[in-house]
XYZ file of N, CA and C in Angstrom:
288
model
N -47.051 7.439 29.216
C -47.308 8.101 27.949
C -46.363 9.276 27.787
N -45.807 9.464 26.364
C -44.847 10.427 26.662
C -45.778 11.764 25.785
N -45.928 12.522 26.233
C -46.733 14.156 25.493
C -45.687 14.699 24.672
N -45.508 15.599 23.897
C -44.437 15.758 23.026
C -45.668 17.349 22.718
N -44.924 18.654 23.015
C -45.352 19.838 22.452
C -44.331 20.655 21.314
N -44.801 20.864 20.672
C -44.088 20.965 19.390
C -44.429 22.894 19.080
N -43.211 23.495 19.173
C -43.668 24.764 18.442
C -42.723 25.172 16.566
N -43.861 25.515 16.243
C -43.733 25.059 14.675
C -43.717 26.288 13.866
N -43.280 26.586 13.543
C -42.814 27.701 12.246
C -42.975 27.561 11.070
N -44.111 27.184 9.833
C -43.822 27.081 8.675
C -44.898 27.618 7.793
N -45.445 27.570 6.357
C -46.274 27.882 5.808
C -47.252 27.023 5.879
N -47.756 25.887 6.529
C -49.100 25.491 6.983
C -49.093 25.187 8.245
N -50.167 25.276 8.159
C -51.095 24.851 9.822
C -50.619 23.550 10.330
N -49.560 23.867 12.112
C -48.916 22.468 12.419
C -50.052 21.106 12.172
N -51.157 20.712 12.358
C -51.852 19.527 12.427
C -51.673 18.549 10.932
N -51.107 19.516 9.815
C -51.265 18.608 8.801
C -50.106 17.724 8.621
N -48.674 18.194 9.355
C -47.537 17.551 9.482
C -47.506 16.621 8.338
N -47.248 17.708 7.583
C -46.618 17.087 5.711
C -45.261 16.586 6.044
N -44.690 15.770 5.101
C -43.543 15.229 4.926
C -42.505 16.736 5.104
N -41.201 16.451 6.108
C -40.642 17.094 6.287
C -40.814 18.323 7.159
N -42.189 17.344 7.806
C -42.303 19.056 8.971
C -41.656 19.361 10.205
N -41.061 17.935 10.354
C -40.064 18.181 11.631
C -39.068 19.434 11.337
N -38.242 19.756 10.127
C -37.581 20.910 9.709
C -37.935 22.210 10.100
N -39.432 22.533 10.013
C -40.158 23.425 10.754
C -40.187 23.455 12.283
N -39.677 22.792 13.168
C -39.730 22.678 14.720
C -38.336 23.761 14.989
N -39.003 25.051 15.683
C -38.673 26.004 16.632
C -38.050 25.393 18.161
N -39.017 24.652 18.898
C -38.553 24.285 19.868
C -39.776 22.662 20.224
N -39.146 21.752 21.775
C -40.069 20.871 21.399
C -40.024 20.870 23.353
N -40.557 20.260 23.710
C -40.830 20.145 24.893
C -41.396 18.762 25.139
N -41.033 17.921 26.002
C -41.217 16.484 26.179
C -41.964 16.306 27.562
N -43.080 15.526 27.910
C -43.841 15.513 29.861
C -44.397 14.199 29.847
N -43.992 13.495 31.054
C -44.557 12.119 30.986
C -46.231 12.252 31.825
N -46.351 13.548 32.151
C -47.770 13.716 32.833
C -48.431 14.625 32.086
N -49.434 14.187 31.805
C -50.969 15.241 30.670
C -50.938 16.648 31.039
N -50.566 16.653 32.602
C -51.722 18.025 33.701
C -49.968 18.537 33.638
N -48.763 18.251 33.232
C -47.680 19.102 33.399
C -47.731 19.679 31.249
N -47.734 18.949 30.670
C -48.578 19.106 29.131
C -49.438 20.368 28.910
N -50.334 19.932 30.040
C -51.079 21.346 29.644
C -51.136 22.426 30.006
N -50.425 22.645 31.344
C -50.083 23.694 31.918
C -49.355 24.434 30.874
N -47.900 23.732 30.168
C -47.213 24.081 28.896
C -48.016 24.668 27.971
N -48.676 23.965 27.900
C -49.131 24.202 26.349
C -50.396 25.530 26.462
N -50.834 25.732 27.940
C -51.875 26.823 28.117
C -51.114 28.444 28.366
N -49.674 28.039 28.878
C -49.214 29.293 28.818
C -48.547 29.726 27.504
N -48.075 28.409 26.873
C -47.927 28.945 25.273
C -49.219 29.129 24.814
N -50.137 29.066 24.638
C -51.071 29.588 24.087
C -51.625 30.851 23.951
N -51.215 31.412 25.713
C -51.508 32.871 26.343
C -50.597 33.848 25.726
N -49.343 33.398 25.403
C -48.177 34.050 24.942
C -48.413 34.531 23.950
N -48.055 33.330 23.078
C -48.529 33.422 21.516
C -49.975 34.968 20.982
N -50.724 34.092 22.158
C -52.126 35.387 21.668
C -52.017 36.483 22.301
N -50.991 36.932 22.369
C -50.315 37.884 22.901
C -49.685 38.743 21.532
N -49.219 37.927 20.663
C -47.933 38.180 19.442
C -48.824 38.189 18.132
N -50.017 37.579 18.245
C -50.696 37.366 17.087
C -52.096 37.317 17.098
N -52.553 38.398 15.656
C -54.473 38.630 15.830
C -55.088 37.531 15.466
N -54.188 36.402 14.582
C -55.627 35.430 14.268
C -55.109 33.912 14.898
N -55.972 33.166 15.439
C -55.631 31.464 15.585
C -56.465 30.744 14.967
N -56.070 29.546 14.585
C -57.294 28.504 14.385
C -57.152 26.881 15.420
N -57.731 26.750 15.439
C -57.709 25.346 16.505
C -57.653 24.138 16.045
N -57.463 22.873 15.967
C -58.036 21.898 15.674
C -57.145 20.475 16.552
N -57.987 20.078 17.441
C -58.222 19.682 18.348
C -57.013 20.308 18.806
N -56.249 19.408 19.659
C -55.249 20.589 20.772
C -53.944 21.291 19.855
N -54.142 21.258 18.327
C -53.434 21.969 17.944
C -53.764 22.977 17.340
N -52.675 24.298 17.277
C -53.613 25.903 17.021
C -52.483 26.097 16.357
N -53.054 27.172 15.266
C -52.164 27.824 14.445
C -52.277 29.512 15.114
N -51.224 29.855 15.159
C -51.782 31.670 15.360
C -50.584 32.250 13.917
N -51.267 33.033 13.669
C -50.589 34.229 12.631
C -51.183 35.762 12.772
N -50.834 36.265 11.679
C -50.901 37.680 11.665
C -51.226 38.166 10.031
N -52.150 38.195 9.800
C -51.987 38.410 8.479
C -50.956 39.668 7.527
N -51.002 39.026 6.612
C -49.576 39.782 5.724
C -48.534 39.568 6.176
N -48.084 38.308 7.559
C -46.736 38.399 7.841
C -46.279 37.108 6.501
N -45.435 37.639 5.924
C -45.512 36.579 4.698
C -44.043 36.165 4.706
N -43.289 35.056 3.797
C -42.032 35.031 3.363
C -42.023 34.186 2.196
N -40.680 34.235 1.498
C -41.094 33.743 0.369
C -40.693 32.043 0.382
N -41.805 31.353 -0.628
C -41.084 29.741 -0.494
C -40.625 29.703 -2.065
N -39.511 29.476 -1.655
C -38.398 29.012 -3.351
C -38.965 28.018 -3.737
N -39.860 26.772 -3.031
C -40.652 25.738 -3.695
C -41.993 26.244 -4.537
N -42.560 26.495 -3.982
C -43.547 28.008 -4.435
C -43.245 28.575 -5.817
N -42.185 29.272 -5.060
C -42.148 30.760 -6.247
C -42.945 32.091 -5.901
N -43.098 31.947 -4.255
C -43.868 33.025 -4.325
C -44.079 33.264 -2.510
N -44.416 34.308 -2.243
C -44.832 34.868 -0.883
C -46.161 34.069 -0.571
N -45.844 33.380 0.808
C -46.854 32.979 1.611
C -46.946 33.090 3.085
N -48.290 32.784 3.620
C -48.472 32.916 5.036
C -47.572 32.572 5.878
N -47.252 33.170 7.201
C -46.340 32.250 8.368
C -47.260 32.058 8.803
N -47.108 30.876 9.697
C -47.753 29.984 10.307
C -46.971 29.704 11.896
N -47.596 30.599 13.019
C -46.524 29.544 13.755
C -47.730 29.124 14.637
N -46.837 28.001 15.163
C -47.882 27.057 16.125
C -47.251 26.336 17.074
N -48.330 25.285 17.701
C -48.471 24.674 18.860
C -48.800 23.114 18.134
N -47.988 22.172 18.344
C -48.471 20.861 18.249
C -48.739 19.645 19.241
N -49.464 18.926 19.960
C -49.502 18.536 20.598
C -49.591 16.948 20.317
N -48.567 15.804 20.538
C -48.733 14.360 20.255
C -48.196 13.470 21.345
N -49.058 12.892 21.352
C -48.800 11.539 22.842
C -48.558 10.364 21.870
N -47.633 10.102 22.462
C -46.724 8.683 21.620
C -46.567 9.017 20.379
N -46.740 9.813 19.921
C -46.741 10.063 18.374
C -47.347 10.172 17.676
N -48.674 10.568 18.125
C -50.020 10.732 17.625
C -50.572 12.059 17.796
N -51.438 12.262 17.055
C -52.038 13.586 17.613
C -53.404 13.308 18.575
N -53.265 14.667 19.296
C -54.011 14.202 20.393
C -55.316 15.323 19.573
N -56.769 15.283 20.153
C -58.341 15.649 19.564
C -58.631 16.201 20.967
């Protein structure tokens, strides 16, 4: 099984992976073992909540931000949330 951790930069929460969210990928990290996956993904987690007051979870993927850290989207027209995150997918799926 290949794990695939994804750190994500954009104006929504990584789990909804709208069209074009690969564009949003900061960095990606690839593990053919779960228990080397999560070791990754538990010290990014520690980090992160280190840098930022709010997260949300949903299943092994978390959003953390900061409120008012904003930028503007030219699709928009207007100032919105950053979003950065943690994505987590085995074969290409999301993992729960």
């Amino acid at each position: 099984m290949l794990h695939e951790i994804f750190y994500i930069r954009s104006f929504d929460e990584p789990w909804w992976m709208l069209e074009g969210w690969q564009e949003n990928i900061v960095s990606r990290k690839s593990f053919s073992n779960a228990g080397q996956a999560q070791k990754y993904f538990d010290r990014e987690v520690q980090a992160l909540s280190l840098r930022f007051t709010e997260q949300k979870r949903q299943g092994r993927s978390i959003a953390f931000w900061n409120p008012g850290d904003l930028a503007y989207c030219s699709n928009c027209e207007e100032d919105l949330q950053v979003y950065h995150g943690l994505l987590w997918l085995v074969n290409n799926k999301l993992v729960n």
